[in-house]
Coordinates of C-alpha atoms and ligand atoms in Angstrom, one line a residue:
M1 CA 154.1 7.8 11.8
F2 CA 157.5 7.0 12.9
E3 CA 159.1 9.4 10.3
L4 CA 163.0 9.4 10.4
T5 CA 163.6 11.4 7.3
G6 CA 166.6 13.6 7.8
K7 CA 168.0 11.7 10.5
T8 CA 171.2 9.5 10.6
A9 CA 171.5 6.3 12.4
I10 CA 174.6 4.3 13.3
I11 CA 173.8 0.6 13.5
T12 CA 176.6 -1.9 14.8
G13 CA 176.3 -5.3 13.4
G14 CA 174.1 -3.9 10.6
S15 CA 175.4 -6.1 7.9
R16 CA 173.2 -9.1 8.6
G17 CA 170.5 -10.5 10.8
I18 CA 168.6 -8.2 13.3
G19 CA 171.0 -5.2 12.6
K20 CA 170.5 -5.5 8.8
E21 CA 166.7 -5.6 9.2
I22 CA 166.7 -2.4 11.5
A23 CA 168.8 -0.6 8.8
L24 CA 166.4 -1.5 6.1
K25 CA 163.3 -0.3 8.1
Y26 CA 165.1 2.8 9.2
A27 CA 165.9 3.5 5.4
D28 CA 162.2 2.9 4.7
Q29 CA 161.5 5.6 7.1
G30 CA 163.8 8.0 5.5
A31 CA 166.9 7.8 7.7
N32 CA 170.5 7.8 6.3
I33 CA 172.4 4.9 7.5
A34 CA 176.0 4.3 8.7
F35 CA 176.4 0.5 9.5
V36 CA 179.3 -1.2 11.1
H37 CA 180.4 -4.7 10.6
Y38 CA 183.4 -6.6 11.3
G39 CA 185.2 -9.0 8.9
D40 CA 182.4 -10.2 6.5
G41 CA 182.8 -7.7 3.6
E42 CA 180.5 -9.8 1.3
N43 CA 177.3 -9.4 3.4
A44 CA 178.2 -5.7 3.9
E45 CA 178.5 -5.1 0.2
V46 CA 175.0 -6.7 -0.4
T47 CA 173.5 -4.9 2.5
E48 CA 174.9 -1.5 1.4
Q49 CA 173.4 -2.0 -2.2
E50 CA 170.0 -2.9 -0.7
L51 CA 170.0 0.1 1.4
L52 CA 171.1 2.5 -1.5
A53 CA 168.2 1.2 -3.6
K54 CA 166.0 2.9 -1.0
G55 CA 167.3 6.4 -2.0
V56 CA 169.0 7.2 1.3
K57 CA 172.6 8.0 2.2
V58 CA 174.5 5.0 3.1
K59 CA 177.9 4.0 4.2
S60 CA 179.3 0.8 5.6
Y61 CA 182.3 0.9 8.0
E62 CA 184.6 -2.0 9.0
C63 CA 185.4 -1.7 12.7
N64 CA 185.8 -4.1 15.8
V65 CA 183.6 -2.4 18.4
A66 CA 185.7 -4.1 21.0
D67 CA 188.5 -1.6 20.2
F68 CA 188.2 1.6 22.2
K69 CA 190.3 3.8 20.1
A70 CA 189.0 2.3 16.7
S71 CA 185.4 3.1 17.9
A72 CA 186.2 6.7 18.8
E73 CA 187.8 7.2 15.4
L74 CA 185.0 5.6 13.7
V75 CA 182.3 7.7 15.3
E76 CA 184.3 10.9 14.5
E77 CA 184.6 9.8 10.9
I78 CA 180.8 9.2 10.6
I79 CA 180.0 12.5 12.1
K80 CA 182.4 14.1 9.6
E81 CA 180.7 12.4 6.9
F82 CA 177.1 12.7 7.7
G83 CA 177.1 16.0 9.7
E84 CA 175.0 15.0 12.6
V85 CA 174.1 11.6 14.1
H86 CA 170.7 11.3 15.8
I87 CA 170.5 7.4 16.5
L88 CA 172.9 4.9 17.9
V89 CA 171.8 1.2 17.7
N90 CA 174.3 -1.0 19.6
N91 CA 173.4 -4.3 18.0
A92 CA 176.7 -6.1 17.4
G93 CA 177.0 -9.2 19.3
I94 CA 178.7 -12.6 19.4
T95 CA 178.2 -15.9 21.3
R96 CA 180.7 -18.5 22.5
D97 CA 178.4 -20.9 24.2
K98 CA 179.5 -23.6 26.5
L99 CA 178.9 -24.9 30.1
M100 CA 181.1 -23.0 32.5
V101 CA 182.9 -26.1 33.5
S102 CA 184.4 -26.1 30.0
M103 CA 184.5 -22.4 29.1
D104 CA 187.9 -20.9 29.1
E105 CA 189.0 -17.4 30.0
S106 CA 189.3 -16.2 26.4
E107 CA 185.7 -17.4 25.6
F108 CA 184.5 -15.4 28.6
D109 CA 186.6 -12.4 27.8
S110 CA 185.9 -12.1 24.0
V111 CA 182.2 -12.1 24.5
I112 CA 182.4 -9.3 27.2
A113 CA 184.7 -7.4 24.8
V114 CA 182.3 -7.3 22.0
N115 CA 178.8 -7.3 23.6
L116 CA 179.5 -5.1 26.8
K117 CA 182.7 -3.2 26.4
G118 CA 181.9 -2.6 22.6
V119 CA 178.7 -0.9 23.7
F120 CA 180.6 1.3 26.3
N121 CA 183.0 2.1 23.5
M122 CA 180.4 3.2 21.0
T123 CA 178.3 5.0 23.6
K124 CA 181.2 6.8 25.0
A125 CA 182.2 7.9 21.4
I126 CA 178.9 9.5 20.7
Y127 CA 178.0 10.9 24.2
R128 CA 179.4 14.4 23.8
H129 CA 178.0 14.7 20.3
F130 CA 174.3 14.0 21.8
M131 CA 175.0 16.2 24.8
K132 CA 175.9 19.1 22.7
K133 CA 173.0 18.6 20.3
K134 CA 170.7 18.1 23.2
R135 CA 169.0 15.2 21.4
G136 CA 169.8 11.5 20.6
R137 CA 168.5 8.0 20.6
I138 CA 170.5 5.0 22.0
I139 CA 169.0 1.6 21.5
N140 CA 171.1 -1.4 23.1
M141 CA 170.4 -5.0 22.0
S142 CA 170.1 -6.9 25.2
S143 CA 168.4 -10.4 25.3
I144 CA 166.0 -12.2 27.4
V145 CA 168.9 -14.4 28.8
G146 CA 170.1 -11.1 30.4
L147 CA 166.8 -11.3 32.5
T148 CA 166.5 -15.0 32.9
G149 CA 170.1 -16.5 32.6
N150 CA 170.8 -19.6 30.6
A151 CA 172.8 -22.7 31.1
G152 CA 175.7 -22.5 28.6
Q153 CA 175.7 -18.7 28.4
T154 CA 177.3 -17.4 31.4
N155 CA 179.6 -15.2 29.3
Y156 CA 176.7 -14.0 26.9
S157 CA 174.0 -13.6 29.6
S158 CA 176.4 -11.7 31.7
T159 CA 176.9 -9.2 28.9
K160 CA 173.2 -8.8 28.2
A161 CA 172.3 -8.3 31.9
G162 CA 175.2 -5.8 32.1
L163 CA 173.7 -3.9 29.1
I164 CA 170.4 -3.4 31.1
G165 CA 172.4 -1.7 33.9
L166 CA 174.4 0.4 31.4
T167 CA 171.2 1.4 29.5
K168 CA 169.6 2.6 32.8
S169 CA 172.6 4.3 34.0
V170 CA 173.2 6.3 30.7
A171 CA 169.5 7.0 30.6
K172 CA 169.7 8.7 34.0
E173 CA 172.9 10.7 32.9
L174 CA 171.5 12.0 29.6
G175 CA 167.8 12.4 30.3
S176 CA 168.1 16.1 31.0
R177 CA 169.7 16.3 27.6
N178 CA 166.8 14.9 25.7
V179 CA 168.7 11.7 25.0
T180 CA 166.7 8.5 25.4
V181 CA 168.4 5.2 26.1
N182 CA 166.5 2.0 26.0
A183 CA 167.1 -1.8 25.7
I184 CA 165.5 -4.3 23.6
A185 CA 165.5 -7.8 24.9
P186 CA 164.7 -10.3 22.0
G187 CA 163.8 -13.8 22.6
F188 CA 164.7 -16.5 20.0
I189 CA 164.8 -14.8 16.7
K190 CA 165.7 -16.6 13.4
T191 CA 169.1 -15.5 12.3
E192 CA 172.7 -17.1 11.7
M193 CA 173.2 -16.8 15.6
T194 CA 170.1 -19.1 16.2
D195 CA 170.6 -21.3 13.1
A196 CA 173.8 -22.5 15.0
M197 CA 171.6 -24.1 17.7
T198 CA 171.0 -28.0 17.5
D199 CA 167.6 -29.3 16.4
K200 CA 167.1 -30.6 19.9
A201 CA 167.8 -27.2 21.5
K202 CA 165.5 -25.5 19.0
E203 CA 162.7 -28.0 19.8
A204 CA 163.2 -27.3 23.6
V205 CA 162.9 -23.5 23.0
L206 CA 159.9 -23.8 20.7
S207 CA 157.9 -25.7 23.3
A208 CA 158.6 -23.1 26.0
I209 CA 157.4 -20.2 23.9
P210 CA 153.7 -19.3 24.5
M211 CA 153.3 -18.0 20.9
K212 CA 154.9 -21.4 19.7
R213 CA 157.1 -19.8 17.0
M214 CA 160.5 -18.2 16.8
G215 CA 160.6 -14.4 16.2
Q216 CA 161.5 -12.9 12.9
V217 CA 164.0 -10.1 12.6
E218 CA 161.1 -7.8 11.6
D219 CA 159.6 -8.3 15.1
I220 CA 162.7 -6.6 16.6
A221 CA 163.3 -3.9 13.8
N222 CA 159.6 -2.7 14.3
L223 CA 160.3 -1.8 17.9
A224 CA 163.7 -0.4 17.0
V225 CA 161.8 2.1 14.5
F226 CA 159.5 3.1 17.2
L227 CA 162.1 3.6 19.8
A228 CA 164.0 6.0 17.4
S229 CA 160.9 7.9 16.4
D230 CA 159.5 11.1 17.9
E231 CA 156.6 9.1 19.0
A232 CA 158.8 7.4 21.6
S233 CA 160.3 10.7 23.0
Y234 CA 159.3 10.2 26.6
I235 CA 160.3 6.6 26.9
T236 CA 163.7 6.0 28.5
G237 CA 165.6 3.5 30.7
E238 CA 163.2 0.9 29.4
V239 CA 163.8 -2.8 28.7
I240 CA 161.4 -4.2 26.3
R241 CA 161.0 -8.0 25.7
V242 CA 160.1 -9.1 22.1
D243 CA 159.9 -12.8 22.7
G244 CA 156.6 -14.3 22.1
G245 CA 156.0 -14.3 25.9
V246 CA 158.9 -16.7 26.8
A247 CA 160.3 -14.7 29.5
M248 CA 157.2 -13.2 31.1
Ligands
NAP301 P1 174.2 -12.1 13.8 O1 173.3 -12.6 12.7 O2 175.3 -13.1 14.2 O3 174.9 -10.7 13.4 C1 176.0 -10.2 14.1 C2 176.4 -8.9 13.5 O4 177.4 -8.3 14.4 C3 177.1 -9.0 12.2 O5 176.7 -7.9 11.4 C4 178.6 -8.9 12.6 O6 179.4 -8.4 11.5 C5 178.6 -7.9 13.7 N1 179.7 -8.0 14.6 C6 180.2 -9.2 15.3 N2 181.2 -9.0 16.0 C7 181.5 -7.6 15.8 C8 182.6 -6.8 16.3 N3 183.4 -7.0 17.0 N4 182.5 -5.3 15.9 C9 181.5 -4.9 15.0 N5 180.6 -5.7 14.5 C10 180.5 -7.1 14.9 O7 173.4 -11.8 15.0 P2 171.9 -11.5 15.2 O8 171.3 -12.7 15.6 O9 171.3 -10.6 14.2 O10 172.0 -10.7 16.6 C11 172.1 -9.2 16.7 C12 172.0 -8.8 18.2 O11 170.8 -9.2 18.8 C13 173.2 -9.4 19.0 O12 173.5 -8.4 20.0 C14 172.6 -10.5 19.7 O13 173.2 -10.8 20.9 C15 171.2 -10.1 20.0 N6 170.2 -11.1 20.1 C16 169.9 -12.0 19.2 C17 169.0 -13.0 19.3 C18 168.6 -13.9 18.3 O14 167.8 -14.8 18.7 N7 169.2 -13.9 17.2 C19 168.2 -13.1 20.6 C20 168.6 -12.0 21.5 C21 169.6 -11.0 21.4 P3 180.3 -9.5 10.6 O15 179.1 -10.1 9.8 O16 181.1 -8.7 9.7 O17 181.0 -10.4 11.5

């Protein structure tokens, strides 16, 4: 079940957090991994070694997904190196949280550039490859705040809502080519991103979650494995919450 042997996955933001766990679980299922990070070489080195220990082909790439030209060159380089790419996981993301009253223009623009434009850049870069091969999987990391909104995250929640529109549009464009495009909407998952929240904010969040716990990176990676597998071949344009029920 959920066999990925012989497949190659590109995972952006694969050096730590949710992206790293997706890379590890894909490798457990036999996939070769090209993961992308930006700036933090130490984490990338550790992740690369952990993945190599699983006996699959692995390469890490440093690239800013917000850069259109660099993203196109990156995907070209990965295709050259791995031969064929089967799965793209657009997971890289950043936050610059502030109430709108004190958010400046650059804090809005930088989050849009990575979280939304970055997904356009990477998807555009792989689009023709998937069309030609007549197969492919694209998994976009949205968030429940793209569905519900969140005070202090006008920039971030806009990108995560935008990703839902992007996901459904590309799913409609590429459906006839046997390419599925889906979005995962995580709730509050324990990573460095949520470690940055204040204790007060964490308490408020926990009390609102019906399952009364934060999610683990494995909760997201398990779904990412399923969506990349043959077993999920008729699921497209879907947005799946993994959130302990908080946004139902
Ligand atoms: P994280 O721990 O902060 O990791 C972010 C990853 O993205 C890192 O690998 C980072 O690389 C990479 N990255 C950041 N900017 C980049 C850029 N410009 N180009 C390429 N890579 C870049 O984040 P996370 O918590 O695992 O979240 C992963 C995804 O899930 C994000 O899209 C996030 O919005 C979404 N999400 C998370 C939660 C949550 O509760 N954690 C909830 C909902 C949605 P470096 O280390 O090299 O900077």
